[in-house]
Coordinates of C-alpha atoms and ligand atoms in Angstrom, one line a residue:
M1 CA -57.5 56.4 -73.7
P2 CA -54.8 58.4 -71.5
Y3 CA -51.9 56.8 -69.8
V4 CA -49.3 57.3 -67.2
I5 CA -45.7 56.3 -67.0
G6 CA -43.7 55.1 -63.9
I7 CA -40.3 55.0 -63.8
D8 CA -38.4 52.4 -61.4
L9 CA -34.8 53.7 -61.1
G10 CA -33.6 50.6 -59.2
T11 CA -30.2 49.2 -58.3
S12 CA -29.7 46.8 -61.2
A13 CA -31.6 48.5 -63.8
V14 CA -34.4 51.2 -64.7
K15 CA -37.9 49.9 -65.5
A16 CA -40.4 52.0 -67.4
L17 CA -44.2 51.1 -66.8
L18 CA -47.0 52.4 -69.0
L19 CA -50.5 52.0 -67.2
D20 CA -54.1 53.1 -68.5
R21 CA -56.7 54.8 -66.5
S22 CA -57.9 51.4 -65.3
G23 CA -54.6 50.5 -63.8
A24 CA -54.0 47.9 -66.6
V25 CA -50.4 47.4 -67.5
A26 CA -50.1 48.5 -71.4
G27 CA -46.4 48.2 -72.0
E28 CA -42.8 47.8 -69.9
A29 CA -39.2 48.0 -71.0
T30 CA -36.1 47.8 -68.9
R31 CA -32.6 49.2 -69.3
E32 CA -29.6 47.6 -67.2
Y33 CA -26.7 49.6 -66.0
P34 CA -23.1 48.9 -64.4
L35 CA -22.4 48.8 -60.6
F36 CA -18.7 49.7 -59.9
H37 CA -17.2 48.2 -56.7
E38 CA -13.6 49.6 -56.7
H39 CA -12.9 48.5 -53.2
S40 CA -14.5 46.0 -50.6
G41 CA -17.8 47.9 -49.4
W42 CA -17.7 50.7 -52.2
S43 CA -20.8 50.8 -54.5
E44 CA -20.9 53.5 -57.3
Q45 CA -22.7 54.3 -60.5
R46 CA -22.5 56.9 -63.2
P47 CA -25.5 59.3 -63.1
D48 CA -25.5 59.5 -66.6
D49 CA -26.1 55.9 -67.2
W50 CA -29.4 56.2 -65.3
V51 CA -30.5 59.1 -67.7
E52 CA -29.6 57.2 -70.8
G53 CA -31.1 54.1 -69.3
T54 CA -34.4 56.0 -68.8
L55 CA -34.6 57.8 -72.0
G56 CA -33.8 54.3 -73.7
A57 CA -36.5 52.5 -71.7
I58 CA -39.2 55.1 -72.4
A59 CA -38.3 55.3 -76.2
E60 CA -38.8 51.6 -76.2
L61 CA -41.9 51.5 -74.3
I62 CA -43.4 54.1 -76.7
R63 CA -42.2 52.0 -79.8
S64 CA -43.6 48.9 -78.3
S65 CA -46.8 49.7 -77.4
A66 CA -47.6 51.9 -80.4
I67 CA -49.7 54.3 -78.6
A68 CA -50.0 57.9 -79.5
P69 CA -47.4 59.9 -77.4
E70 CA -49.9 62.8 -76.7
T71 CA -52.3 60.5 -74.9
I72 CA -49.5 60.1 -72.0
E73 CA -50.5 62.6 -69.4
G74 CA -47.8 62.2 -66.8
I75 CA -44.6 60.7 -65.8
S76 CA -43.2 60.2 -62.4
F77 CA -40.4 58.3 -60.5
S78 CA -39.5 55.9 -58.0
G79 CA -35.7 56.0 -57.0
Q80 CA -33.3 53.8 -55.1
M81 CA -32.6 55.8 -51.9
H82 CA -29.8 57.8 -50.4
G83 CA -27.4 57.7 -53.3
L84 CA -25.3 60.8 -53.3
V85 CA -25.2 63.0 -56.8
L86 CA -23.0 66.2 -56.3
L87 CA -23.6 68.8 -58.9
D88 CA -21.3 71.7 -59.9
G89 CA -22.5 75.2 -60.9
E90 CA -23.2 74.0 -64.5
G91 CA -25.5 71.0 -63.1
N92 CA -22.9 68.4 -64.0
P93 CA -22.1 65.3 -61.5
V94 CA -18.5 66.1 -59.8
R95 CA -17.9 62.5 -59.4
N96 CA -19.8 59.0 -59.7
A97 CA -22.8 58.6 -57.4
I98 CA -22.1 56.8 -54.0
L99 CA -24.9 54.3 -53.5
W100 CA -27.1 53.3 -50.6
N101 CA -25.1 50.0 -50.2
D102 CA -21.7 51.6 -50.1
T103 CA -20.4 51.2 -46.5
R104 CA -17.2 53.2 -46.8
T105 CA -18.6 55.8 -44.3
T106 CA -18.3 54.2 -40.8
A107 CA -15.8 57.1 -39.5
E108 CA -18.2 59.7 -40.7
C109 CA -21.2 58.1 -39.0
R110 CA -19.3 58.0 -35.8
E111 CA -18.7 61.8 -36.2
I112 CA -22.5 62.3 -37.0
E113 CA -23.2 60.9 -33.6
Q114 CA -20.9 62.8 -31.8
T115 CA -21.7 66.0 -33.1
L116 CA -25.6 65.8 -33.0
G117 CA -25.9 63.6 -29.8
A118 CA -29.6 63.0 -29.1
G119 CA -30.4 65.4 -31.7
L120 CA -29.7 63.1 -34.7
L121 CA -32.7 60.8 -33.4
A122 CA -34.8 63.6 -32.3
I123 CA -34.5 65.5 -35.6
T124 CA -33.7 63.0 -38.3
R125 CA -35.6 60.0 -36.4
N126 CA -32.9 57.7 -37.9
P127 CA -29.4 56.5 -36.5
A128 CA -26.3 57.3 -38.7
L129 CA -25.9 54.4 -41.2
E130 CA -23.3 54.1 -43.9
G131 CA -25.8 54.0 -46.6
F132 CA -27.5 57.3 -45.8
T133 CA -26.3 60.5 -47.6
L134 CA -24.9 62.8 -45.0
P135 CA -22.1 60.4 -44.1
K136 CA -21.4 60.5 -48.0
I137 CA -21.2 64.0 -48.2
L138 CA -18.9 64.3 -45.2
W139 CA -16.5 61.5 -46.9
V140 CA -16.3 63.3 -50.2
R141 CA -15.5 66.4 -48.3
K142 CA -12.6 64.8 -46.2
H143 CA -11.2 62.6 -49.0
E144 CA -11.8 64.6 -52.1
P145 CA -11.6 68.0 -51.0
E146 CA -10.9 69.4 -54.8
R147 CA -14.0 67.8 -56.1
F148 CA -16.3 69.0 -52.9
A149 CA -15.0 72.1 -53.8
Q150 CA -16.9 72.3 -57.1
A151 CA -20.0 70.8 -55.5
E152 CA -22.9 73.4 -55.2
L153 CA -25.7 71.3 -54.8
F154 CA -26.8 67.6 -53.9
L155 CA -29.4 65.4 -55.4
L156 CA -30.5 61.8 -54.9
P157 CA -30.7 59.5 -58.0
K158 CA -34.1 60.0 -59.4
D159 CA -34.0 63.6 -58.7
Y160 CA -31.0 63.8 -61.1
V161 CA -32.7 61.8 -63.8
R162 CA -35.8 64.1 -63.3
Y163 CA -33.6 67.2 -63.4
R164 CA -32.0 65.8 -66.6
L165 CA -35.4 65.7 -68.2
T166 CA -36.9 68.8 -66.9
G167 CA -34.2 71.3 -66.0
A168 CA -35.7 71.5 -62.7
L169 CA -34.3 70.9 -59.2
H170 CA -36.6 69.4 -56.5
M171 CA -36.6 66.7 -54.1
D172 CA -39.6 65.0 -52.3
Y173 CA -39.8 64.4 -48.7
S174 CA -40.0 60.6 -48.9
D175 CA -36.4 60.5 -50.6
A176 CA -35.2 63.6 -48.5
A177 CA -36.0 61.5 -45.3
G178 CA -33.2 59.1 -46.2
T179 CA -30.4 61.9 -46.2
L180 CA -30.1 62.7 -42.5
L181 CA -30.5 66.3 -43.1
L182 CA -34.5 66.4 -43.1
D183 CA -36.3 67.2 -39.9
V184 CA -38.7 64.3 -40.7
A185 CA -41.7 65.3 -38.4
G186 CA -41.3 69.1 -39.2
K187 CA -40.8 68.4 -43.2
K188 CA -38.2 71.0 -43.6
W189 CA -34.2 70.7 -44.1
S190 CA -32.9 71.0 -40.6
P191 CA -30.8 74.3 -40.0
D192 CA -29.4 72.5 -36.9
V193 CA -28.0 69.7 -38.9
L194 CA -27.0 71.8 -41.6
A195 CA -25.3 74.3 -39.3
S196 CA -23.7 71.5 -37.5
F197 CA -21.9 70.2 -40.3
G198 CA -21.3 73.8 -42.1
L199 CA -23.6 73.2 -44.9
D200 CA -25.6 75.9 -46.4
E201 CA -29.2 75.3 -47.3
S202 CA -28.7 76.3 -50.8
F203 CA -26.4 72.9 -51.0
C204 CA -30.1 71.2 -50.6
P205 CA -32.8 71.4 -53.6
P206 CA -36.5 72.7 -52.7
L207 CA -38.6 70.4 -51.2
V208 CA -41.9 69.2 -52.6
E209 CA -44.7 66.6 -52.2
S210 CA -44.3 63.2 -54.2
H211 CA -47.5 63.8 -56.2
A212 CA -46.3 67.6 -57.0
Q213 CA -46.0 68.6 -60.6
V214 CA -42.5 69.9 -60.8
G215 CA -42.6 70.8 -64.7
T216 CA -42.7 69.4 -68.0
L217 CA -40.2 67.5 -70.4
L218 CA -37.4 69.5 -71.9
P219 CA -38.2 69.7 -75.8
Q220 CA -35.1 67.8 -76.8
Q221 CA -35.4 65.1 -74.1
A222 CA -39.1 64.7 -75.0
E223 CA -38.1 64.0 -78.7
R224 CA -35.4 61.6 -77.6
A225 CA -38.1 59.6 -75.4
G226 CA -40.7 59.8 -78.0
L227 CA -42.8 61.8 -75.9
G228 CA -44.7 65.1 -76.2
A229 CA -42.8 68.1 -74.9
G230 CA -45.8 69.0 -72.9
T231 CA -45.8 65.9 -70.9
K232 CA -46.3 66.6 -66.9
V233 CA -43.6 65.6 -64.8
F234 CA -44.3 64.8 -61.1
A235 CA -41.8 64.5 -58.4
G236 CA -42.2 60.8 -57.3
G237 CA -40.5 59.3 -54.2
A238 CA -38.2 56.8 -52.5
D239 CA -38.5 53.2 -54.0
N240 CA -39.8 52.0 -50.6
A241 CA -42.4 54.7 -50.3
C242 CA -43.4 54.1 -54.0
G243 CA -43.4 50.1 -53.3
A244 CA -45.8 51.0 -50.4
I245 CA -48.1 53.1 -52.7
G246 CA -48.0 50.5 -55.1
S247 CA -49.1 47.7 -52.9
G248 CA -51.7 49.7 -51.3
I249 CA -49.8 50.2 -48.0
L250 CA -51.6 53.5 -47.3
Q251 CA -53.5 53.0 -43.9
E252 CA -52.5 51.6 -40.4
G253 CA -52.2 47.9 -40.0
L254 CA -50.8 47.1 -43.2
T255 CA -47.2 45.8 -43.7
M256 CA -45.0 45.2 -46.9
C257 CA -42.2 42.8 -47.5
S258 CA -39.9 44.0 -50.6
I259 CA -37.2 41.8 -51.9
G260 CA -35.4 43.7 -54.5
T261 CA -31.6 43.9 -54.2
S262 CA -32.2 45.0 -50.9
G263 CA -34.9 43.5 -48.8
V264 CA -37.6 45.5 -46.6
I265 CA -40.3 45.2 -44.1
L266 CA -42.2 48.2 -44.0
S267 CA -45.1 49.0 -41.8
Y268 CA -47.4 52.2 -42.3
E269 CA -47.5 54.9 -40.0
G270 CA -50.2 57.7 -39.9
G271 CA -48.5 60.1 -37.9
S272 CA -44.8 60.9 -36.7
G273 CA -45.5 59.8 -33.0
H274 CA -44.5 56.1 -32.9
D275 CA -40.6 56.1 -31.5
Y276 CA -38.8 53.1 -32.4
A277 CA -35.6 54.5 -30.9
G278 CA -33.7 54.1 -34.1
K279 CA -34.1 50.4 -34.1
V280 CA -35.8 50.7 -37.6
H281 CA -35.7 53.4 -40.0
F282 CA -38.3 55.9 -39.8
F283 CA -39.2 58.0 -43.0
N284 CA -42.0 60.3 -44.5
H285 CA -44.3 58.5 -46.8
G286 CA -45.2 59.2 -50.4
K287 CA -48.8 60.0 -49.4
Q288 CA -48.9 63.6 -47.9
D289 CA -48.3 63.8 -44.1
A290 CA -48.1 60.1 -43.5
F291 CA -44.9 58.3 -42.6
Y292 CA -43.5 54.6 -42.4
A293 CA -41.2 52.5 -40.4
M294 CA -39.1 49.8 -42.0
G295 CA -36.1 47.1 -41.5
V296 CA -33.8 46.7 -44.0
T297 CA -31.6 43.8 -45.1
L298 CA -28.9 45.1 -47.4
A299 CA -28.3 42.1 -49.5
A300 CA -31.6 40.4 -50.0
G301 CA -32.1 39.6 -53.7
Y302 CA -28.4 40.7 -54.1
S303 CA -27.7 37.3 -52.2
L304 CA -29.4 35.2 -54.6
S305 CA -28.2 37.0 -57.4
W306 CA -24.8 36.8 -56.2
F307 CA -25.2 33.0 -55.8
K308 CA -26.7 32.9 -59.2
N309 CA -23.8 34.9 -60.9
T310 CA -21.3 33.0 -59.2
F311 CA -22.5 29.3 -59.5
A312 CA -24.9 29.3 -62.5
K313 CA -24.2 32.4 -64.3
V314 CA -25.9 31.2 -67.5
E315 CA -29.0 29.9 -65.9
S316 CA -32.3 32.0 -65.3
F317 CA -33.5 32.4 -61.7
D318 CA -36.5 29.8 -62.5
E319 CA -33.8 27.4 -63.6
L320 CA -31.5 27.7 -60.7
L321 CA -34.6 27.4 -58.3
A322 CA -36.0 24.3 -59.9
G323 CA -36.5 21.7 -57.3
I324 CA -35.9 23.6 -54.3
E325 CA -39.5 22.9 -53.2
L326 CA -38.3 19.2 -52.8
V327 CA -35.7 20.3 -50.0
A328 CA -37.4 20.4 -46.7
P329 CA -37.1 23.6 -44.5
G330 CA -33.6 24.0 -43.1
A331 CA -32.0 22.8 -46.4
N332 CA -30.7 19.5 -44.7
G333 CA -28.9 21.4 -42.0
L334 CA -27.4 24.3 -44.3
L335 CA -27.8 27.9 -42.8
F336 CA -26.9 31.2 -44.7
T337 CA -26.7 34.6 -43.3
P338 CA -27.0 37.1 -46.0
Y339 CA -24.5 39.6 -44.8
L340 CA -22.6 40.0 -48.1
V341 CA -22.1 43.7 -47.9
G342 CA -22.5 44.4 -44.0
E343 CA -26.0 44.5 -42.6
R344 CA -28.5 47.1 -41.5
T345 CA -31.4 45.8 -39.5
P346 CA -31.2 44.6 -36.6
H347 CA -27.3 44.8 -36.8
A348 CA -25.9 47.8 -38.2
D349 CA -22.5 46.8 -39.0
S350 CA -20.4 47.3 -42.2
V351 CA -17.9 44.9 -41.2
I352 CA -20.0 41.5 -40.9
R353 CA -20.1 39.1 -43.9
G354 CA -22.1 36.1 -44.9
S355 CA -21.6 32.5 -43.8
F356 CA -22.8 29.1 -44.8
I357 CA -23.0 27.1 -41.5
G358 CA -23.3 23.3 -41.4
I359 CA -22.1 22.3 -45.2
D360 CA -22.5 18.6 -45.4
G361 CA -21.1 16.1 -48.3
S362 CA -24.8 15.4 -49.3
H363 CA -25.3 19.1 -50.1
E364 CA -26.1 19.8 -53.5
R365 CA -26.7 23.3 -55.5
K366 CA -30.3 23.1 -54.6
H367 CA -29.6 23.0 -50.8
F368 CA -27.2 25.9 -50.9
A369 CA -30.0 28.0 -53.1
R370 CA -32.9 27.1 -50.6
A371 CA -30.3 27.9 -47.9
V372 CA -29.8 31.3 -49.6
M373 CA -33.5 32.0 -49.7
E374 CA -34.1 30.9 -46.1
G375 CA -31.3 33.2 -45.0
I376 CA -32.7 36.1 -46.5
T377 CA -36.1 35.5 -45.2
F378 CA -34.6 35.1 -41.8
S379 CA -33.0 38.4 -41.8
L380 CA -36.3 40.0 -43.0
N381 CA -38.0 38.1 -40.1
E382 CA -35.8 40.2 -37.8
S383 CA -37.7 43.2 -38.8
V384 CA -41.0 41.6 -38.5
V385 CA -39.9 40.5 -34.8
L386 CA -39.2 44.2 -33.9
F387 CA -42.4 45.4 -35.2
R388 CA -44.2 42.8 -33.1
Q389 CA -42.1 43.7 -30.0
A390 CA -43.2 47.2 -30.8
G391 CA -46.7 46.5 -30.3
K392 CA -47.7 46.1 -34.1
T393 CA -49.8 43.4 -35.2
V394 CA -48.2 41.9 -38.6
D395 CA -50.6 39.0 -39.7
T396 CA -50.9 40.1 -43.5
I397 CA -47.9 40.8 -45.5
I398 CA -48.2 42.3 -49.3
S399 CA -44.8 40.8 -50.9
I400 CA -43.5 42.5 -53.8
G401 CA -40.2 42.8 -55.8
G402 CA -38.3 40.1 -57.8
G403 CA -38.3 38.0 -54.8
A404 CA -42.2 37.6 -55.0
Q405 CA -41.9 36.0 -58.7
N406 CA -41.1 32.5 -57.1
P407 CA -44.2 30.8 -55.4
V408 CA -42.0 28.6 -53.2
W409 CA -40.3 31.8 -51.8
L410 CA -43.8 33.5 -51.2
Q411 CA -44.7 30.4 -49.2
M412 CA -41.7 30.2 -47.5
Q413 CA -42.1 33.9 -46.4
A414 CA -45.4 32.9 -45.0
D415 CA -43.9 30.2 -43.0
I416 CA -41.0 32.1 -41.6
F417 CA -43.1 35.3 -40.8
N418 CA -46.0 33.0 -39.5
A419 CA -48.5 35.6 -41.3
D420 CA -50.5 35.6 -44.4
V421 CA -48.6 36.6 -47.5
V422 CA -50.3 38.4 -50.5
A423 CA -49.0 38.5 -54.0
L424 CA -50.2 41.0 -56.4
E425 CA -51.5 40.6 -59.8
N426 CA -49.3 42.7 -61.7
E427 CA -46.4 42.6 -59.6
Q428 CA -44.6 46.0 -60.5
G429 CA -43.6 47.1 -57.1
P430 CA -42.3 50.7 -56.8
G431 CA -42.8 51.3 -60.8
L432 CA -46.7 50.8 -60.1
G433 CA -46.4 53.4 -57.2
A434 CA -44.5 56.0 -59.4
A435 CA -47.3 55.6 -62.1
M436 CA -50.0 56.1 -59.4
L437 CA -48.2 59.3 -58.1
A438 CA -48.5 60.5 -61.8
A439 CA -52.2 59.3 -62.1
Y440 CA -53.2 61.0 -58.9
G441 CA -51.2 64.2 -59.7
S442 CA -52.9 64.3 -63.1
G443 CA -56.1 64.5 -61.3
W444 CA -57.3 61.2 -62.4
F445 CA -58.5 60.3 -58.5
E446 CA -59.3 62.5 -55.6
S447 CA -56.9 60.8 -53.4
L448 CA -53.8 58.1 -53.6
D449 CA -56.3 55.9 -51.5
A450 CA -58.9 56.1 -54.2
C451 CA -56.2 55.3 -57.0
A452 CA -55.0 52.1 -55.0
E453 CA -58.5 50.9 -54.9
R454 CA -58.6 50.8 -58.6
F455 CA -55.0 50.2 -59.3
V456 CA -53.6 47.6 -56.7
K457 CA -55.2 43.9 -57.3
R458 CA -54.6 41.3 -55.0
A459 CA -54.1 37.8 -56.7
S460 CA -53.2 35.0 -54.1
V461 CA -52.7 34.6 -50.5
Y462 CA -50.2 32.2 -49.1
K463 CA -51.2 30.7 -45.5
P464 CA -48.6 29.7 -42.9
Q465 CA -48.2 26.0 -42.8
Q466 CA -48.1 24.7 -39.1
A467 CA -45.4 22.2 -39.6
A468 CA -43.1 24.6 -41.4
V469 CA -44.0 27.4 -39.1
D470 CA -42.6 25.3 -36.3
A471 CA -39.3 24.0 -38.0
Y472 CA -38.4 27.5 -39.1
A473 CA -39.1 28.7 -35.3
G474 CA -36.5 26.5 -34.3
L475 CA -34.1 27.4 -37.2
F476 CA -34.5 31.1 -36.9
H477 CA -33.3 30.6 -33.0
I478 CA -30.1 28.9 -34.6
Y479 CA -29.8 31.7 -37.2
Q480 CA -30.0 34.5 -34.5
Q481 CA -27.0 33.3 -33.0
V482 CA -24.7 33.2 -36.2
Y483 CA -24.2 37.2 -36.2
A484 CA -22.6 37.2 -32.8
R485 CA -20.5 34.0 -33.2
T486 CA -19.2 35.4 -36.4
R487 CA -18.5 39.0 -35.7
D488 CA -14.9 38.6 -34.4
L489 CA -13.9 36.3 -37.3
N490 CA -15.1 38.8 -39.7
E491 CA -13.2 41.6 -38.0
A492 CA -10.0 39.3 -38.1
L493 CA -10.7 38.7 -41.7
R494 CA -11.1 42.3 -42.5
T495 CA -7.5 42.7 -43.6
F496 CA -7.6 40.2 -46.2
R497 CA -10.2 42.2 -48.2
N498 CA -9.5 44.3 -51.1
Ligands
ADP501 N1 -37.6 34.3 -61.0 C1 -37.2 34.8 -59.9 N2 -37.2 34.1 -58.8 C2 -36.8 34.4 -57.5 N3 -36.2 35.6 -57.3 C3 -35.9 36.5 -58.4 C4 -36.5 36.1 -59.7 N4 -36.3 37.1 -60.6 C5 -35.5 37.8 -59.8 N5 -35.4 37.7 -58.5 C6 -34.6 38.3 -57.3 O1 -34.9 39.6 -57.4 C7 -33.9 40.6 -57.3 C8 -34.2 41.8 -58.3 O2 -35.4 42.3 -58.0 P1 -35.7 43.8 -58.3 O3 -37.1 44.3 -57.6 O4 -35.9 43.8 -59.9 O5 -34.4 44.6 -57.9 P2 -34.1 46.2 -58.1 O6 -35.3 47.2 -58.0 O7 -33.2 46.5 -56.7 O8 -33.2 46.2 -59.3 C9 -32.8 39.7 -57.7 O9 -31.5 39.9 -57.4 C10 -33.2 38.4 -57.5 O10 -32.6 37.9 -56.1
5SP502 O1 -31.3 51.6 -48.9 C1 -32.5 51.3 -48.8 C2 -33.6 51.6 -48.3 O2 -33.1 52.4 -47.0 C3 -32.7 50.4 -50.3 O3 -34.0 49.9 -50.3 C4 -32.6 51.3 -51.5 O4 -33.6 52.3 -51.7 C5 -32.3 50.4 -52.9 O5 -33.4 49.4 -53.1 P1 -33.6 48.5 -54.1 O6 -32.7 48.5 -55.4 O7 -33.3 47.1 -53.4 O8 -35.1 48.5 -54.8

């Protein structure tokens, strides 16, 4: 039986997933790695931690599944987006990677807006946001000129891992779209953007489709991973593009909700024509010549894991969330905004921080836990509202990510989004999408759509409950006021942050 491997290079961990030709999961393995927050708003990781984690996870996968390595036909990748890896002439990182949730680059964003003017949205289809890659490049050039002088090329996280495994330098369109250097509709590095910032095209890797084969494993890496040296390696895609593939978001009318470290509401776009004027992100899909629009909550799952790590460190998520179904919508008057690291959609703001509003002497930990989940979901609902305002029908949402593991949260999503929420049989999120790119790239299917028909299996549907829908509509109205009413307070508190 032939197999493929999907690697999901996330923010908290790398997950390796083994799938057989029917789409059944034959094994999984995970390796965690640290995040470094040297200052408030900074977020970095060591690129070689990703490589070691990936090799370790694959080796464990092969050991534990006890399958013959030569039956693995291909491997592909899903990667956390936007993170900057700068390589010197020898192919070594010149510093730690600066991640998607790092917000140190506000000044560089303003510089990009001033330099490119209307060209920014026309070419890149996105506004300048702190998390994107170009602002990070400009930040390193300005603040660490000696390091920048050593840098000859930039990569994104999964591209660095793939480079270490194959020795080949590439980037796929879906990930390149999040750099602010790509002409998104034209599918090429933008000569105008590069010239405006004095960057040479040689600073950017060659562009490829997500399903393209970019090489085979280097013999010494294959040995460490326990794989054959001839194992084919396919480019892969941005985690949200892979999440979309893995949940079958491959045609118009389909919407995804992903609650990982970040949270995403994503809608398929068959062409590049829809203009959201930068209110939501607009990126190339991992499916050739398709696109997607999405709104992003920076601290979605991160808000819940922050709450758990701070107040219930030794408990599991299931223990922490036991009993929240007994708390009514609104958590007995407690409201949370998930702005722990600033926000993106609909408030692109690196200064705002989170709030609990309405703390009452009767509140117990379960009320706080429920309020955190409701606040995250309200934030994602802001993106659902934007899509509906843009004329999209959002009546069915496929829910993936760590947040989809809790049935109470899935019902809450249905009630807050006022839409059917679908959970998948094997909730593997972006890792499944990565494995599907390897399966399609290996020639198992004539299209990604055909692969999705076989691999993506819907398990259950959560229908909106009218009483909860009504309660949440009132609460959402209150939630939407908290941003404006806490903005100045957070600006004033800024000087007290590390
Ligand atoms: N059992 C669970 N119930 C509810 N939420 C969970 C559960 N397990 C994980 N999560 C949430 O999912 C998040 C991790 O999701 P994941 O998709 O693995 O993230 P990433 O790909 O960003 O590393 C955690 O931060 C947590 O908020
Ligand atoms: O910045 C974005 C999307 O624009 C994030 O979605 C990252 O791609 C990281 O995602 P997760 O670690 O939450 O999967």
